[in-house]
Amino acid sequence: MGFRRSRLPIALMAALCAAAGVHAAAGPLPFWQSSLSHTAWTKREGAPANASAMVQDRTGMLWFGASDGLFRFDGVRFERVDGIGDNKLLSPNVYSLALFGDALWLGYAHGGITVFEHGTARHYREADGVPPSAVIQFGKTADGTQWFSSPAGIYWLDGARWRRVAPEDGLPAGEQPTLTVLNDGSLLVTHLSGLYRSVPGTHRFRKVDGFGSMQRSQLTADGQVIVMRFGYTPRLFDPVSETSAPLRLPDVGVAPYSINRDRRNAWWIGPGDGLRLYTPDFQLKKQLLAPAGFSAVRVYRPPFDDREGNLWFMTENGVDRMRETRLSVQDMPTGSTDFSIVAGADGEVWISSHSSLSPFSPPTFAIAADGQRTASDMPSATAATLAADGTLWFGNVHWVWNRRHGQVQRWPMPPGLIEQPVQAVAMGDDGRLWVSIMRRGVHTFKDGAWQAGGGHPELAERTAVSLHTDAQGRTWFGYTDNTLAVLDHGRIRRFGAADGVAVGNVLTMFSRRGVLWIGGDQGVARFRDGRFVMLNDSTGQPFAGVSGIVETAQGELWLHGLDGLIRIGAADLAAALGDGRERVAAERFGYLDGHQGVPAQVIPLNTLIEADDGRLWYATSSSVGLIDPRRIARNPVAPTPQITWLNTDSRRYAVADGLELPRHTHNLRIDFTAAVLSVPERARFRIRLIGQDHAWRDAGALRQAFYTNLGPGDYRFEVMAANEDGLWSAAPASVSFQIAPAFYQTGWFKLACAALLAGALYRLYLWRLSLMTARVIERMRTRLDERERIARTLHDTFLQSVHGLSLRFHSIKAVLAKNDTAQQQIDAALDAADAVIEEGREQLMDLRVNHSCRGELAAVLQEAGAAAAAQQRMAFSLREEGTRRLLQAEAQDELFAIAREAIANALLHSGSADVAVQMTYGATVFTLAVQDHGKGLDEVVRQTGRRERHWGLTGMRERAARIGATLAIHSTPGAGTAVVVTLRAALVYR
């Protein structure tokens, strides 16, 4: 590419420079002023071939009509549609499409029309007036009349029947007319004999122009109509003046197949080898040549503008999309690579590069703020900087030079420094230029004189990868391996990993508002309170390969790294600077935004700069581009989510509220989507299944939700979608469904299972109870046998011995004189022996008696108490209160033993004339009381609770404790004694 030293004409610069002019507003730019991203879909991606019609519905979904079917496209996947709801197409050969409100109109290649609206379908066939030929186009005029064109003529809908416009209505027959609805709502028919316009309020036409055609006309954004006839010069018809004028097209060598103008006034001309983009005054902007740059050689249909500002073309091989990228890539000289950039004055940017086509690098040139380019005779630079006085300084292998007020002054490298490229340059506050030279260390240059290390020998020993002078006059030196140094008023201080430097090789530095930023191949850090603090993204990952940093005047931080451009918003950055946080939200601009190549990691560095006009320029190995951070194009269209299918293991279900899924449905896949057409790769979804999920879940870019182990019940699935700018849909799409329970999942089955389980547990309880009872009986039998053995042993040994001893004393007493004092002592001893024998006999009886109570406690006590009282000639009574209850066996045995002991004590020791027993069956407690009206207990017994050498009272307490009962003894001298046993109902009743 050649250059003139003077400024080139504006028109030519517009053709040379893509989007180098003022990066317009946040809305879409004209395509000739922006960088284009082209994407093609062919049959390999499922796209229709040779589609003839295209519309966009309210949800943003694109619909295509083609000979191989009706297709729907969400930006990611083409889906062939055989019907809508339960309504099928008349034919898969769809030739025309139209949307009127929510009604989707389909015209078929062999005749017939279908109208889909709100879940219903209306078919028009030959019997309804539709001819057996292709329905080419639909239209609707201002009075609400529906029209279509076909090779047989123009038709309008009269109630439920279609009627053809007859020649007597002003329109000649045949010749495959096409129609265009003009901006005023009237109909323009293109006929081989000329142009005909409808008469408002009628179905009549009048001829308005003699230039006719059988090809489709195109209505442009300004209301004019392009009329094209193959082999003739196309004409532009003005509906206001009803005149046409020839279009003076650029010479493309052959008669073009298509000529179209989009709503941004760009011209798209298809000469038969692809597509060409022209400015409004027909300056060639871009060539899209098939097959590499376009999906086919011919384009017949006008382009389609979607609601997001993308432009779509239907070709014989597929579908092509043109969209504006947020990064505006600049046209560079052919063969240029490895670009270096530096900001100049008045918004201009100076660019150097190397050449892949020549051993000689192209000269450095400038692009001004208005897009004009300025050539120069300056060689290509490997490093550059802008001094505070506006002087530009450059360096390369052979020279150091500056440019000031349009004048260039050069100085050759001295012998010791030549043949090695300049790595970095920075202007010190003392007017000396710091120059870092690969393998030669750092030097200063001023007024033609060089000084190694600027007077600091240690600085001359090592090459700095990057240099920077901050507003405080400090010069910073960035090295490899997490090392920096700063020269601050003559003193050098070094920083390393111990000071928080963890960016790896320090590739770039930038300072603003007193904050120093450093970037390297392993991250970004800022200088804070004498240390460096890393800054990572919201996930904690470092920003990799950063060789360019700019903090804008608006407070945003921009990075240029291996992932492209990275933007950190002003609010997030201020928060990070304020509280020292190390994680921030970041917005990335990568290949989807037009970023090409990778930023340099060795030389040339400073791959991101800020021009005077606030725009940011970046350089990579293969491109130079820009972005205006104040006017970033955003997608203002919130997507509308849609749920498309519910899939079980055995069947796919169309979406309908209240859907009933069969029993045994455990696994479910729900398909959903949203039309995000500009950058569908960045669409995001969040989902929740009410009845299963407790909160929204982030689905990322996935357009399917999977659920396993679902049980029967009512569910509602909801999904929301966001476009590439994080703009979420206003409301979620939802579908409710029900999973029917299997018989074993019903309530009655669960109740039956619970009943069976309860019965089984009860039977188990009874079995366990019988087992435990048998064990208790066995233990009691063993205990009784042992007691009888002990009783026999005591009787045969101890009692017999005492009895024998008593007899010996009787023998001794017999030989003593009657008045012998020893007789009295022997009698006392014999009385004691008799007492021992009597006590022993009572104990033996206790050991031998079986205390188990066979039968009901009241009956057994009545029998035993009455028998014992009769022997003592005393009265006995038993009274019950409450409803008699069955008692647990162990509790009943212990209660019987306690009552028997209390009755025996009353009969033997109380001196009462009667004994009474009362049994009270309470709801919560059971009470057993034994009452006499005798002399009462001795004072010693009342105080100690036991009788000396007697264990009856102690035994009663032990028995009561064994069954969880409480035993109380109430005694009043001369009034009698009451023994009361109290036991909780749960422990005693069966």
PDB file of C-alpha atoms in Angstrom, residues 629-847:
ATOM      1  CA  PRO A 629     -14.688   2.797  25.627  1.00  0.00           C
ATOM      2  CA  ARG A 630     -17.332   5.538  25.832  1.00  0.00           C
ATOM      3  CA  ARG A 631     -19.343   4.178  22.905  1.00  0.00           C
ATOM      4  CA  ILE A 632     -19.267   0.412  23.064  1.00  0.00           C
ATOM      5  CA  ALA A 633     -21.987  -1.042  20.869  1.00  0.00           C
ATOM      6  CA  ARG A 634     -24.459  -2.976  23.008  1.00  0.00           C
ATOM      7  CA  ASN A 635     -27.279  -5.299  22.107  1.00  0.00           C
ATOM      8  CA  PRO A 636     -30.432  -3.671  23.525  1.00  0.00           C
ATOM      9  CA  VAL A 637     -32.696  -6.586  22.621  1.00  0.00           C
ATOM     10  CA  ALA A 638     -33.526  -8.850  25.534  1.00  0.00           C
ATOM     11  CA  PRO A 639     -33.988 -12.422  24.333  1.00  0.00           C
ATOM     12  CA  THR A 640     -37.273 -14.260  24.675  1.00  0.00           C
ATOM     13  CA  PRO A 641     -36.739 -17.778  26.019  1.00  0.00           C
ATOM     14  CA  GLN A 642     -38.727 -20.680  24.645  1.00  0.00           C
ATOM     15  CA  ILE A 643     -39.176 -24.241  25.852  1.00  0.00           C
ATOM     16  CA  THR A 644     -39.256 -26.530  22.837  1.00  0.00           C
ATOM     17  CA  TRP A 645     -39.458 -30.164  23.935  1.00  0.00           C
ATOM     18  CA  LEU A 646     -39.823 -32.435  26.939  1.00  0.00           C
ATOM     19  CA  ASN A 647     -38.011 -35.741  26.483  1.00  0.00           C
ATOM     20  CA  THR A 648     -38.422 -38.881  28.570  1.00  0.00           C
ATOM     21  CA  ASP A 649     -36.470 -42.087  28.096  1.00  0.00           C
ATOM     22  CA  SER A 650     -39.012 -43.316  25.572  1.00  0.00           C
ATOM     23  CA  ARG A 651     -40.774 -40.346  23.991  1.00  0.00           C
ATOM     24  CA  ARG A 652     -40.577 -36.655  23.036  1.00  0.00           C
ATOM     25  CA  TYR A 653     -43.456 -34.359  23.989  1.00  0.00           C
ATOM     26  CA  ALA A 654     -44.435 -31.021  22.463  1.00  0.00           C
ATOM     27  CA  VAL A 655     -44.678 -28.252  25.022  1.00  0.00           C
ATOM     28  CA  ALA A 656     -48.127 -27.665  26.475  1.00  0.00           C
ATOM     29  CA  ASP A 657     -49.158 -26.538  29.941  1.00  0.00           C
ATOM     30  CA  GLY A 658     -50.677 -29.271  32.053  1.00  0.00           C
ATOM     31  CA  LEU A 659     -48.852 -32.025  30.211  1.00  0.00           C
ATOM     32  CA  GLU A 660     -49.286 -35.396  31.886  1.00  0.00           C
ATOM     33  CA  LEU A 661     -46.233 -37.644  31.719  1.00  0.00           C
ATOM     34  CA  PRO A 662     -46.729 -41.373  32.213  1.00  0.00           C
ATOM     35  CA  ARG A 663     -46.021 -43.251  35.400  1.00  0.00           C
ATOM     36  CA  HIS A 664     -42.508 -44.601  35.862  1.00  0.00           C
ATOM     37  CA  THR A 665     -41.057 -41.347  34.422  1.00  0.00           C
ATOM     38  CA  HIS A 666     -37.832 -40.852  36.342  1.00  0.00           C
ATOM     39  CA  ASN A 667     -35.475 -39.170  33.857  1.00  0.00           C
ATOM     40  CA  LEU A 668     -36.381 -36.027  31.953  1.00  0.00           C
ATOM     41  CA  ARG A 669     -34.544 -33.804  29.464  1.00  0.00           C
ATOM     42  CA  ILE A 670     -36.035 -30.389  28.764  1.00  0.00           C
ATOM     43  CA  ASP A 671     -34.920 -28.571  25.602  1.00  0.00           C
ATOM     44  CA  PHE A 672     -35.086 -24.790  25.538  1.00  0.00           C
ATOM     45  CA  THR A 673     -33.585 -21.952  23.578  1.00  0.00           C
ATOM     46  CA  ALA A 674     -33.674 -18.221  22.886  1.00  0.00           C
ATOM     47  CA  ALA A 675     -32.943 -16.304  19.716  1.00  0.00           C
ATOM     48  CA  VAL A 676     -29.620 -14.516  20.286  1.00  0.00           C
ATOM     49  CA  LEU A 677     -28.433 -13.849  16.761  1.00  0.00           C
ATOM     50  CA  SER A 678     -25.439 -11.521  17.070  1.00  0.00           C
ATOM     51  CA  VAL A 679     -23.182 -13.457  19.454  1.00  0.00           C
ATOM     52  CA  PRO A 680     -25.109 -16.615  20.357  1.00  0.00           C
ATOM     53  CA  GLU A 681     -21.943 -18.117  21.807  1.00  0.00           C
ATOM     54  CA  ARG A 682     -22.319 -15.740  24.768  1.00  0.00           C
ATOM     55  CA  ALA A 683     -25.986 -16.348  25.455  1.00  0.00           C
ATOM     56  CA  ARG A 684     -26.613 -17.491  29.016  1.00  0.00           C
ATOM     57  CA  PHE A 685     -29.498 -19.291  30.662  1.00  0.00           C
ATOM     58  CA  ARG A 686     -30.734 -19.936  34.170  1.00  0.00           C
ATOM     59  CA  ILE A 687     -33.305 -22.552  35.049  1.00  0.00           C
ATOM     60  CA  ARG A 688     -35.338 -23.961  37.882  1.00  0.00           C
ATOM     61  CA  LEU A 689     -37.789 -26.818  38.277  1.00  0.00           C
ATOM     62  CA  ILE A 690     -40.392 -25.861  40.855  1.00  0.00           C
ATOM     63  CA  GLY A 691     -41.065 -28.983  42.830  1.00  0.00           C
ATOM     64  CA  GLN A 692     -37.411 -30.027  42.647  1.00  0.00           C
ATOM     65  CA  ASP A 693     -35.072 -27.019  42.706  1.00  0.00           C
ATOM     66  CA  HIS A 694     -35.026 -24.599  45.610  1.00  0.00           C
ATOM     67  CA  ALA A 695     -33.467 -21.713  43.640  1.00  0.00           C
ATOM     68  CA  TRP A 696     -32.436 -20.664  40.134  1.00  0.00           C
ATOM     69  CA  ARG A 697     -29.518 -22.596  38.667  1.00  0.00           C
ATOM     70  CA  ASP A 698     -26.991 -21.220  36.186  1.00  0.00           C
ATOM     71  CA  ALA A 699     -27.107 -23.323  33.031  1.00  0.00           C
ATOM     72  CA  GLY A 700     -24.402 -21.335  31.238  1.00  0.00           C
ATOM     73  CA  ALA A 701     -24.712 -21.652  27.463  1.00  0.00           C
ATOM     74  CA  LEU A 702     -26.313 -25.099  27.710  1.00  0.00           C
ATOM     75  CA  ARG A 703     -29.757 -25.263  26.130  1.00  0.00           C
ATOM     76  CA  GLN A 704     -30.874 -28.462  27.823  1.00  0.00           C
ATOM     77  CA  ALA A 705     -31.761 -29.335  31.394  1.00  0.00           C
ATOM     78  CA  PHE A 706     -31.423 -32.869  32.736  1.00  0.00           C
ATOM     79  CA  TYR A 707     -33.313 -34.265  35.718  1.00  0.00           C
ATOM     80  CA  THR A 708     -33.028 -37.761  37.162  1.00  0.00           C
ATOM     81  CA  ASN A 709     -34.854 -39.716  39.843  1.00  0.00           C
ATOM     82  CA  LEU A 710     -37.984 -37.600  39.579  1.00  0.00           C
ATOM     83  CA  GLY A 711     -40.910 -38.777  41.614  1.00  0.00           C
ATOM     84  CA  PRO A 712     -44.604 -38.390  40.894  1.00  0.00           C
ATOM     85  CA  GLY A 713     -46.119 -34.969  41.418  1.00  0.00           C
ATOM     86  CA  ASP A 714     -46.759 -31.550  39.911  1.00  0.00           C
ATOM     87  CA  TYR A 715     -43.805 -29.624  38.449  1.00  0.00           C
ATOM     88  CA  ARG A 716     -43.210 -26.306  36.715  1.00  0.00           C
ATOM     89  CA  PHE A 717     -40.074 -25.654  34.680  1.00  0.00           C
ATOM     90  CA  GLU A 718     -38.904 -22.061  34.140  1.00  0.00           C
ATOM     91  CA  VAL A 719     -36.046 -20.667  32.069  1.00  0.00           C
ATOM     92  CA  MET A 720     -34.625 -17.177  31.568  1.00  0.00           C
ATOM     93  CA  ALA A 721     -32.128 -16.056  28.932  1.00  0.00           C
ATOM     94  CA  ALA A 722     -29.546 -13.290  28.604  1.00  0.00           C
ATOM     95  CA  ASN A 723     -27.852 -11.929  25.502  1.00  0.00           C
ATOM     96  CA  GLU A 724     -24.142 -11.306  25.065  1.00  0.00           C
ATOM     97  CA  ASP A 725     -24.345  -8.113  27.142  1.00  0.00           C
ATOM     98  CA  GLY A 726     -26.013  -9.788  30.102  1.00  0.00           C
ATOM     99  CA  LEU A 727     -29.444  -8.301  29.359  1.00  0.00           C
ATOM    100  CA  TRP A 728     -31.926 -10.780  30.812  1.00  0.00           C
ATOM    101  CA  SER A 729     -35.359 -11.600  29.484  1.00  0.00           C
ATOM    102  CA  ALA A 730     -38.206  -9.692  31.071  1.00  0.00           C
ATOM    103  CA  ALA A 731     -40.030 -12.848  32.164  1.00  0.00           C
ATOM    104  CA  PRO A 732     -39.255 -16.559  32.188  1.00  0.00           C
ATOM    105  CA  ALA A 733     -40.722 -19.086  29.815  1.00  0.00           C
ATOM    106  CA  SER A 734     -42.471 -21.861  31.694  1.00  0.00           C
ATOM    107  CA  VAL A 735     -44.299 -25.130  31.278  1.00  0.00           C
ATOM    108  CA  SER A 736     -46.166 -27.127  33.887  1.00  0.00           C
ATOM    109  CA  PHE A 737     -46.412 -30.878  33.830  1.00  0.00           C
ATOM    110  CA  GLN A 738     -47.421 -33.759  36.010  1.00  0.00           C
ATOM    111  CA  ILE A 739     -45.869 -37.164  36.500  1.00  0.00           C
ATOM    112  CA  ALA A 740     -48.534 -39.741  37.249  1.00  0.00           C
ATOM    113  CA  PRO A 741     -47.764 -42.050  40.149  1.00  0.00           C
ATOM    114  CA  ALA A 742     -47.339 -45.778  39.721  1.00  0.00           C
ATOM    115  CA  PHE A 743     -49.609 -47.940  41.868  1.00  0.00           C
ATOM    116  CA  TYR A 744     -46.791 -48.361  44.355  1.00  0.00           C
ATOM    117  CA  GLN A 745     -46.394 -44.571  44.558  1.00  0.00           C
ATOM    118  CA  THR A 746     -50.026 -43.838  45.427  1.00  0.00           C
ATOM    119  CA  GLY A 747     -51.216 -42.853  48.870  1.00  0.00           C
ATOM    120  CA  TRP A 748     -53.374 -45.917  49.386  1.00  0.00           C
ATOM    121  CA  PHE A 749     -50.480 -48.203  48.507  1.00  0.00           C
ATOM    122  CA  LYS A 750     -48.257 -46.430  51.000  1.00  0.00           C
ATOM    123  CA  LEU A 751     -50.969 -46.738  53.651  1.00  0.00           C
ATOM    124  CA  ALA A 752     -51.329 -50.432  52.864  1.00  0.00           C
ATOM    125  CA  CYS A 753     -47.573 -50.881  53.115  1.00  0.00           C
ATOM    126  CA  ALA A 754     -47.570 -48.996  56.393  1.00  0.00           C
ATOM    127  CA  ALA A 755     -50.341 -51.228  57.698  1.00  0.00           C
ATOM    128  CA  LEU A 756     -48.500 -54.359  56.613  1.00  0.00           C
ATOM    129  CA  LEU A 757     -45.331 -53.092  58.172  1.00  0.00           C
ATOM    130  CA  ALA A 758     -47.163 -52.252  61.388  1.00  0.00           C
ATOM    131  CA  GLY A 759     -48.694 -55.738  61.411  1.00  0.00           C
ATOM    132  CA  ALA A 760     -45.324 -57.326  60.784  1.00  0.00           C
ATOM    133  CA  LEU A 761     -43.760 -55.248  63.550  1.00  0.00           C
ATOM    134  CA  TYR A 762     -46.578 -56.220  65.884  1.00  0.00           C
ATOM    135  CA  ARG A 763     -46.114 -59.876  65.075  1.00  0.00           C
ATOM    136  CA  LEU A 764     -42.414 -59.415  65.628  1.00  0.00           C
ATOM    137  CA  TYR A 765     -43.212 -57.730  68.915  1.00  0.00           C
ATOM    138  CA  LEU A 766     -45.416 -60.600  70.011  1.00  0.00           C
ATOM    139  CA  TRP A 767     -42.761 -63.101  69.006  1.00  0.00           C
ATOM    140  CA  ARG A 768     -40.142 -61.144  70.858  1.00  0.00           C
ATOM    141  CA  LEU A 769     -42.439 -60.811  73.847  1.00  0.00           C
ATOM    142  CA  SER A 770     -43.063 -64.553  73.957  1.00  0.00           C
ATOM    143  CA  LEU A 771     -39.354 -65.170  73.638  1.00  0.00           C
ATOM    144  CA  MET A 772     -38.571 -62.794  76.467  1.00  0.00           C
ATOM    145  CA  THR A 773     -41.356 -64.255  78.594  1.00  0.00           C
ATOM    146  CA  ALA A 774     -39.951 -67.729  78.117  1.00  0.00           C
ATOM    147  CA  ARG A 775     -36.524 -66.482  79.098  1.00  0.00           C
ATOM    148  CA  VAL A 776     -37.934 -64.781  82.200  1.00  0.00           C
ATOM    149  CA  ILE A 777     -39.805 -67.911  83.206  1.00  0.00           C
ATOM    150  CA  GLU A 778     -36.662 -69.944  82.711  1.00  0.00           C
ATOM    151  CA  ARG A 779     -34.662 -67.506  84.839  1.00  0.00           C
ATOM    152  CA  MET A 780     -37.351 -67.554  87.524  1.00  0.00           C
ATOM    153  CA  ARG A 781     -37.407 -71.359  87.493  1.00  0.00           C
ATOM    154  CA  THR A 782     -33.637 -71.386  87.864  1.00  0.00           C
ATOM    155  CA  ARG A 783     -33.917 -68.840  90.666  1.00  0.00           C
ATOM    156  CA  LEU A 784     -36.557 -70.876  92.488  1.00  0.00           C
ATOM    157  CA  ASP A 785     -34.522 -74.038  92.170  1.00  0.00           C
ATOM    158  CA  GLU A 786     -31.543 -72.232  93.622  1.00  0.00           C
ATOM    159  CA  ARG A 787     -33.628 -70.857  96.471  1.00  0.00           C
ATOM    160  CA  GLU A 788     -34.969 -74.287  97.294  1.00  0.00           C
ATOM    161  CA  ARG A 789     -31.424 -75.674  97.247  1.00  0.00           C
ATOM    162  CA  ILE A 790     -30.297 -72.902  99.590  1.00  0.00           C
ATOM    163  CA  ALA A 791     -33.328 -73.515 101.788  1.00  0.00           C
ATOM    164  CA  ARG A 792     -32.575 -77.225 102.001  1.00  0.00           C
ATOM    165  CA  THR A 793     -28.966 -76.519 102.788  1.00  0.00           C
ATOM    166  CA  LEU A 794     -29.883 -74.044 105.528  1.00  0.00           C
ATOM    167  CA  HIS A 795     -32.427 -76.439 106.970  1.00  0.00           C
ATOM    168  CA  ASP A 796     -30.067 -79.374 106.944  1.00  0.00           C
ATOM    169  CA  THR A 797     -27.093 -77.509 108.288  1.00  0.00           C
ATOM    170  CA  PHE A 798     -27.671 -74.245 110.051  1.00  0.00           C
ATOM    171  CA  LEU A 799     -31.136 -74.826 111.582  1.00  0.00           C
ATOM    172  CA  GLN A 800     -30.378 -78.427 112.513  1.00  0.00           C
ATOM    173  CA  SER A 801     -27.132 -77.343 114.140  1.00  0.00           C
ATOM    174  CA  VAL A 802     -28.863 -74.577 116.105  1.00  0.00           C
ATOM    175  CA  HIS A 803     -31.612 -77.022 117.107  1.00  0.00           C
ATOM    176  CA  GLY A 804     -28.966 -79.537 118.257  1.00  0.00           C
ATOM    177  CA  LEU A 805     -27.192 -76.873 120.201  1.00  0.00           C
ATOM    178  CA  SER A 806     -30.466 -75.941 121.874  1.00  0.00           C
ATOM    179  CA  LEU A 807     -31.000 -79.559 122.920  1.00  0.00           C
ATOM    180  CA  ARG A 808     -27.538 -79.678 124.482  1.00  0.00           C
ATOM    181  CA  PHE A 809     -28.349 -76.577 126.483  1.00  0.00           C
ATOM    182  CA  HIS A 810     -31.564 -78.251 127.632  1.00  0.00           C
ATOM    183  CA  SER A 811     -29.478 -81.240 128.792  1.00  0.00           C
ATOM    184  CA  ILE A 812     -27.111 -78.985 130.712  1.00  0.00           C
ATOM    185  CA  LYS A 813     -30.051 -77.155 132.259  1.00  0.00           C
ATOM    186  CA  ALA A 814     -31.482 -80.450 133.467  1.00  0.00           C
ATOM    187  CA  VAL A 815     -28.447 -81.326 135.571  1.00  0.00           C
ATOM    188  CA  LEU A 816     -28.209 -77.924 137.225  1.00  0.00           C
ATOM    189  CA  ALA A 817     -29.832 -77.072 140.475  1.00  0.00           C
ATOM    190  CA  LYS A 818     -33.093 -75.222 140.064  1.00  0.00           C
ATOM    191  CA  ASN A 819     -31.929 -72.289 142.046  1.00  0.00           C
ATOM    192  CA  ASP A 820     -28.647 -72.092 140.204  1.00  0.00           C
ATOM    193  CA  THR A 821     -28.088 -68.675 138.661  1.00  0.00           C
ATOM    194  CA  ALA A 822     -26.808 -70.371 135.509  1.00  0.00           C
ATOM    195  CA  GLN A 823     -30.319 -71.657 134.883  1.00  0.00           C
ATOM    196  CA  GLN A 824     -31.506 -68.110 134.147  1.00  0.00           C
ATOM    197  CA  GLN A 825     -28.661 -67.493 131.757  1.00  0.00           C
ATOM    198  CA  ILE A 826     -29.305 -70.772 129.952  1.00  0.00           C
ATOM    199  CA  ASP A 827     -33.031 -69.937 129.651  1.00  0.00           C
ATOM    200  CA  ALA A 828     -32.124 -66.571 128.098  1.00  0.00           C
ATOM    201  CA  ALA A 829     -29.838 -68.323 125.638  1.00  0.00           C
ATOM    202  CA  LEU A 830     -32.499 -70.906 124.798  1.00  0.00           C
ATOM    203  CA  ASP A 831     -35.044 -68.127 124.165  1.00  0.00           C
ATOM    204  CA  ALA A 832     -32.601 -66.494 121.801  1.00  0.00           C
ATOM    205  CA  ALA A 833     -31.993 -69.781 120.034  1.00  0.00           C
ATOM    206  CA  ASP A 834     -35.736 -70.311 119.642  1.00  0.00           C
ATOM    207  CA  ALA A 835     -35.999 -66.816 118.120  1.00  0.00           C
ATOM    208  CA  VAL A 836     -33.171 -67.641 115.730  1.00  0.00           C
ATOM    209  CA  ILE A 837     -34.860 -70.876 114.745  1.00  0.00           C
ATOM    210  CA  GLU A 838     -38.177 -69.100 114.209  1.00  0.00           C
ATOM    211  CA  GLU A 839     -36.534 -66.355 112.099  1.00  0.00           C
ATOM    212  CA  GLY A 840     -34.668 -68.954 110.115  1.00  0.00           C
ATOM    213  CA  ARG A 841     -37.841 -70.872 109.432  1.00  0.00           C
ATOM    214  CA  GLU A 842     -39.491 -67.681 108.172  1.00  0.00           C
ATOM    215  CA  GLN A 843     -36.556 -67.020 105.851  1.00  0.00           C
ATOM    216  CA  LEU A 844     -36.700 -70.613 104.620  1.00  0.00           C
ATOM    217  CA  MET A 845     -40.356 -70.120 103.859  1.00  0.00           C
ATOM    218  CA  ASP A 846     -39.528 -67.010 101.890  1.00  0.00           C
ATOM    219  CA  LEU A 847     -36.962 -68.894  99.898  1.00  0.00           C
TER     220      LEU A 847
END
